[in-house]
PDB file of C-alpha atoms in Angstrom:
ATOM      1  CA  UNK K  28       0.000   0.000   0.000  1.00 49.00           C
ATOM      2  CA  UNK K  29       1.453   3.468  -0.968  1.00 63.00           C
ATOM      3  CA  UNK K  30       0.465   6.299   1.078  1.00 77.00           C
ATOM      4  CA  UNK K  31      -0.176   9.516  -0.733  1.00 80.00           C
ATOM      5  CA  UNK K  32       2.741  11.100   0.439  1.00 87.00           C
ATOM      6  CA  UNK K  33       4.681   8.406  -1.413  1.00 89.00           C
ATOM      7  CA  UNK K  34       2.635   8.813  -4.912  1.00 87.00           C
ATOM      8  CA  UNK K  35       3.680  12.718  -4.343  1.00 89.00           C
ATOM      9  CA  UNK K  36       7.303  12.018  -3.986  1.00 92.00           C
ATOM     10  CA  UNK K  37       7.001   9.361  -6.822  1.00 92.00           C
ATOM     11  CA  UNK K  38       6.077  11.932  -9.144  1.00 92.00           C
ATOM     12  CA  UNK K  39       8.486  14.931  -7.567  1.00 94.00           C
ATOM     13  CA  UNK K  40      11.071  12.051  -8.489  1.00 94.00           C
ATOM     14  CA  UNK K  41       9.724  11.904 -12.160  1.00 94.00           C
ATOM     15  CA  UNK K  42       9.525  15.610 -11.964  1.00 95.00           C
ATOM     16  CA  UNK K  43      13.502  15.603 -11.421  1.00 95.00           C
ATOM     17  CA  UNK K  44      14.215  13.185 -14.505  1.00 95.00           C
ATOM     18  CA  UNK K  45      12.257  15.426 -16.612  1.00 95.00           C
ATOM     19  CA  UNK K  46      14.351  18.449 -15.967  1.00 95.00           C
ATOM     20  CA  UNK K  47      17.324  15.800 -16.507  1.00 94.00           C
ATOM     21  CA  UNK K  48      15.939  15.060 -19.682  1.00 94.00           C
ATOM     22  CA  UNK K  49      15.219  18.296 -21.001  1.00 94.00           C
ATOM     23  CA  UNK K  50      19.335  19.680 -19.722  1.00 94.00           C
ATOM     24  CA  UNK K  51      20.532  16.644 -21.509  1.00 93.00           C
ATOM     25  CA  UNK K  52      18.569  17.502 -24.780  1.00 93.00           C
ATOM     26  CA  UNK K  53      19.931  21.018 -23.920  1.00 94.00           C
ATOM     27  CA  UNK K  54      23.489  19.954 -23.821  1.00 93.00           C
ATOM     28  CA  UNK K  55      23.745  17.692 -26.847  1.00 92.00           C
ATOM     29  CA  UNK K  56      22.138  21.112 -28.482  1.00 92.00           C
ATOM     30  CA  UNK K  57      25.413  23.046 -27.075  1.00 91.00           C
ATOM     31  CA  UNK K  58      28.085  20.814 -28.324  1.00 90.00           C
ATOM     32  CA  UNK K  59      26.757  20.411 -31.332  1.00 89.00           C
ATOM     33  CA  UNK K  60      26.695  24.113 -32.189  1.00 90.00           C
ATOM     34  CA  UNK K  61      30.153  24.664 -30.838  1.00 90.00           C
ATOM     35  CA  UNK K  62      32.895  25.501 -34.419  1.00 88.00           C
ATOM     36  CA  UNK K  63      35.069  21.966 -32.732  1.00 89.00           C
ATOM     37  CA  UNK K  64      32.199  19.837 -31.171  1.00 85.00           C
ATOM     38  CA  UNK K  65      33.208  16.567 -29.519  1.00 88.00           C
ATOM     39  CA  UNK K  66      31.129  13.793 -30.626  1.00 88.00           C
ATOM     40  CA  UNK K  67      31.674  11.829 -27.861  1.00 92.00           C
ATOM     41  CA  UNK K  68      30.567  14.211 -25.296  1.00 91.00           C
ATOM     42  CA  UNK K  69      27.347  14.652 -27.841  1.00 91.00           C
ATOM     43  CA  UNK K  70      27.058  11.232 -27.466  1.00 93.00           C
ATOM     44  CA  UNK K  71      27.420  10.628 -24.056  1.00 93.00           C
ATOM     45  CA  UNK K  72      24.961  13.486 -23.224  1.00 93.00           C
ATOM     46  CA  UNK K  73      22.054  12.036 -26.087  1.00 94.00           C
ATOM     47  CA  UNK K  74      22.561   8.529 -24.387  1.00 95.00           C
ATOM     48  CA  UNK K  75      21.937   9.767 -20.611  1.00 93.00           C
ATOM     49  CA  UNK K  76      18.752  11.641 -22.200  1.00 94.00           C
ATOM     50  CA  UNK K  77      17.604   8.310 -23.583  1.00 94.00           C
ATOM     51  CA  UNK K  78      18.401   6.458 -21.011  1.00 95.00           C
ATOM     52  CA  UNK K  79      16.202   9.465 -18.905  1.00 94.00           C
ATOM     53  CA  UNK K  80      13.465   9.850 -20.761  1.00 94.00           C
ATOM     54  CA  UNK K  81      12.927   5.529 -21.053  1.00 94.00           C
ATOM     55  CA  UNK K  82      12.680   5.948 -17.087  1.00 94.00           C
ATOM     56  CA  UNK K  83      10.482   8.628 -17.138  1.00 94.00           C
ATOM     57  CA  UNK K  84       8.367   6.838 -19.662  1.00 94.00           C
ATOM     58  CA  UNK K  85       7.958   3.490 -17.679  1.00 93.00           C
ATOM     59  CA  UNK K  86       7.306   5.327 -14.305  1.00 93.00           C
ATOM     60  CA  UNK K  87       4.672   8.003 -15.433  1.00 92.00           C
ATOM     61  CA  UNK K  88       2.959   4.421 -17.277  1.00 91.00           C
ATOM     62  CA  UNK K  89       3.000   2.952 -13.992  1.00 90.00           C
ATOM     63  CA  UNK K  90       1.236   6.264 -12.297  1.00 89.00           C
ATOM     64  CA  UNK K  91      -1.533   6.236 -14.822  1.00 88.00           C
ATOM     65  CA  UNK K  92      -2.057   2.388 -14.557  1.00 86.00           C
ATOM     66  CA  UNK K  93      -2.534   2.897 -10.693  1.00 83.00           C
ATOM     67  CA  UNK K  94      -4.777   6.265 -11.542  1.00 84.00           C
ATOM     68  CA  UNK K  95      -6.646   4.508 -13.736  1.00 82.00           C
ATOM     69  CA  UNK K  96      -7.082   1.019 -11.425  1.00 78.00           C
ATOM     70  CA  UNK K  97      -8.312   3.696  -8.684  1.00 76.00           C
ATOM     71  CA  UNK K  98     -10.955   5.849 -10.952  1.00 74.00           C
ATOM     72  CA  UNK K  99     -12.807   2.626 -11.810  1.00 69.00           C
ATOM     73  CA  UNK K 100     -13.464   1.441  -8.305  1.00 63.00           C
ATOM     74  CA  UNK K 101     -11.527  -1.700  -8.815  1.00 60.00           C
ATOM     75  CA  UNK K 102     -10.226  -2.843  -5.671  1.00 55.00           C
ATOM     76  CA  UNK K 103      -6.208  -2.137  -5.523  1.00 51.00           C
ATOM     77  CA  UNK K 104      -4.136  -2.354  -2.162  1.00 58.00           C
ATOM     78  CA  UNK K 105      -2.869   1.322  -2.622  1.00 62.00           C
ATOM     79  CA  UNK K 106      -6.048   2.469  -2.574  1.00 63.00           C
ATOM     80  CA  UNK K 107      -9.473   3.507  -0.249  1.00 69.00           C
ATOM     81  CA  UNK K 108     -11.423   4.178  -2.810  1.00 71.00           C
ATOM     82  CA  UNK K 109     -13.481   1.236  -3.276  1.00 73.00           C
ATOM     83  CA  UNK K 110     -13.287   0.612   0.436  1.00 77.00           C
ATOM     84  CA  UNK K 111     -14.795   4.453   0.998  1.00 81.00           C
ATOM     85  CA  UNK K 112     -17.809   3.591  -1.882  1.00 84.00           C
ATOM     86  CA  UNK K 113     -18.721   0.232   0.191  1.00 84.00           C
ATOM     87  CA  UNK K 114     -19.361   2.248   3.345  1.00 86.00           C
ATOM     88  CA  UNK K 115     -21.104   4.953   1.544  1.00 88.00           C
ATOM     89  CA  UNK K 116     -23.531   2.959   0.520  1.00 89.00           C
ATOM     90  CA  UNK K 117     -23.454   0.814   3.676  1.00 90.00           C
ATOM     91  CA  UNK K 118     -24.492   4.107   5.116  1.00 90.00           C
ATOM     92  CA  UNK K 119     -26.769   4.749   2.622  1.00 90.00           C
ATOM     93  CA  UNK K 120     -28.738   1.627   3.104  1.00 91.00           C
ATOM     94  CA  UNK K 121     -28.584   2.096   6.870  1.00 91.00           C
ATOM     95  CA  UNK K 122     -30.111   5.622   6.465  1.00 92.00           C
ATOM     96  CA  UNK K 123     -32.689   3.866   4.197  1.00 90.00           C
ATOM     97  CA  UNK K 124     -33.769   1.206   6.328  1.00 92.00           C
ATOM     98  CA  UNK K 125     -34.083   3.474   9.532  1.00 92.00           C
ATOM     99  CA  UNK K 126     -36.659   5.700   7.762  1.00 92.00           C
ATOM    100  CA  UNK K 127     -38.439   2.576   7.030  1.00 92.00           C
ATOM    101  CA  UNK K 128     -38.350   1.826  10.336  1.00 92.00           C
ATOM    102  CA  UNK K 129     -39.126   4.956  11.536  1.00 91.00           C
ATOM    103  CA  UNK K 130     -42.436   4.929   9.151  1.00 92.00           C
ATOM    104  CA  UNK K 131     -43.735   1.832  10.262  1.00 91.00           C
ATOM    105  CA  UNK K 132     -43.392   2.637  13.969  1.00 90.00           C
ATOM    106  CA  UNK K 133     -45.429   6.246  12.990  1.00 91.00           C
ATOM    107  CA  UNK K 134     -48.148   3.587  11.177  1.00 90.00           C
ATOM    108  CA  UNK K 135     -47.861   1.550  14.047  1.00 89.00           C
ATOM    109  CA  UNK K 136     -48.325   4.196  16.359  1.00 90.00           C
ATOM    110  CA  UNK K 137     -51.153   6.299  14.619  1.00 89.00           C
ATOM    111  CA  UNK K 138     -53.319   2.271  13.928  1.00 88.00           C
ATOM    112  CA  UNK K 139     -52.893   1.727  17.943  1.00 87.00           C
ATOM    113  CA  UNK K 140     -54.182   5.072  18.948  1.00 88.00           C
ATOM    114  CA  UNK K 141     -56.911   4.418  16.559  1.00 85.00           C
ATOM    115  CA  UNK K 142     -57.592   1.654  18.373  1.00 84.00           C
ATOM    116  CA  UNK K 143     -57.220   3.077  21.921  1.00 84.00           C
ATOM    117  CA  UNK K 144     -59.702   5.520  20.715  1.00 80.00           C
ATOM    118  CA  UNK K 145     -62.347   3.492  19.280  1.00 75.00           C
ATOM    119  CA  UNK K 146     -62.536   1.183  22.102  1.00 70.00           C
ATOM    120  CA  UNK K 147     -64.233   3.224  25.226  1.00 61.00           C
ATOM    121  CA  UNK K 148     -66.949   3.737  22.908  1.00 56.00           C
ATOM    122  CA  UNK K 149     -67.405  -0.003  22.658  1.00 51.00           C
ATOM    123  CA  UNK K 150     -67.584  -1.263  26.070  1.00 51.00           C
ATOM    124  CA  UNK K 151     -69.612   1.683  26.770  1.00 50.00           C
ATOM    125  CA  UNK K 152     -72.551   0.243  24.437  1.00 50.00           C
ATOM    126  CA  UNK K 153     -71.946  -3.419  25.583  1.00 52.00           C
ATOM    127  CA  UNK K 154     -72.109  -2.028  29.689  1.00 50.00           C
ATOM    128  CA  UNK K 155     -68.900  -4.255  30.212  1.00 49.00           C
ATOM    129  CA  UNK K 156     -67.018  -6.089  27.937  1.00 50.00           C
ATOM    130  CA  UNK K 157     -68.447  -7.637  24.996  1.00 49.00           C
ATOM    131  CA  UNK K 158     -68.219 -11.320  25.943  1.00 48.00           C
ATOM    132  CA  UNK K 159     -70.004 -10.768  29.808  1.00 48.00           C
ATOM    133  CA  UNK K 160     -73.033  -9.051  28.179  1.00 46.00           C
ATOM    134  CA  UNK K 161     -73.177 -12.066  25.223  1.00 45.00           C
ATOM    135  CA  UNK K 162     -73.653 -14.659  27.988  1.00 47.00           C
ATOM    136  CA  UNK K 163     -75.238 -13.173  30.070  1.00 46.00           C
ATOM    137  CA  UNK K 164     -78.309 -12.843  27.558  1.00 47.00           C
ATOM    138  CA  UNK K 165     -77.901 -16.287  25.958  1.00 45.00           C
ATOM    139  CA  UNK K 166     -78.428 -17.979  29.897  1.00 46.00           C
ATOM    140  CA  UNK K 167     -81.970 -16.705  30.358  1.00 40.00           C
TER     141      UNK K 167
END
């Protein structure tokens, strides 16, 4: 796992062959244009900017395969991002299931109180409850 700090001093590192590159390129330029150039030192400076830019090449491949890897959710080691998406949603469904919750308990609620109300006016009709009045009239 690479921490960020890592990726930053990755590409600082790339950063530094780049300039490399470029004061090589910059070189071979010089020597060239001199009246009594030296091919070898032409030479040696075009080599060390090959050599350079095939570095900077493979590394800056390898920080856009890892970009890339990340960006599409795919789970890598070096990375949170797939692991951060799984606990959004997590808490997404969470959130989701308490307002279910939360609205059956409010149906719940309002369908007992219903209930509670509707029933005083019942045994108040029946002088008792229902199943005292019921027998008493079927024993006489």
């Amino acid at each position: 796992m690479t921490a960020p700090i890592e990726r930053l001093s990755i590409l600082e590192a790339i950063e530094k062959d780049i300039i490399t590159c470029l004061h090589s390129a910059g070189q071979v330029f010089v020597e060239l244009s001199k009246e009594k150039s030296s091919l070898k030192q032409a030479e040696n400076h075009t080599q060390t900017f090959l050599k350079t830019l095939g570095q900077v090449e493979s590394r800056l491949t390898e920080q856009i395969n890892y970009l890339t890897q990340v960006s599409t959710g795919q789970p890598h080691e070096g990375s949170g991002y797939s692991s951060q998406k799984v606990l959004q949603m997590a808490w997404h469904r969470l959130e989701h299931a308490r307002s279910r919750v939360n609205e059956l308990d409010r149906l719940r609620m309002k369908h007992l109180q219903g209930r509670t109300a509707a029933r005083p006016i019942q045994s108040g009709s029946n002088g008792g409850n229902g199943s005292t009045a019921s027998t008493s009239g079927s024993a006489s």
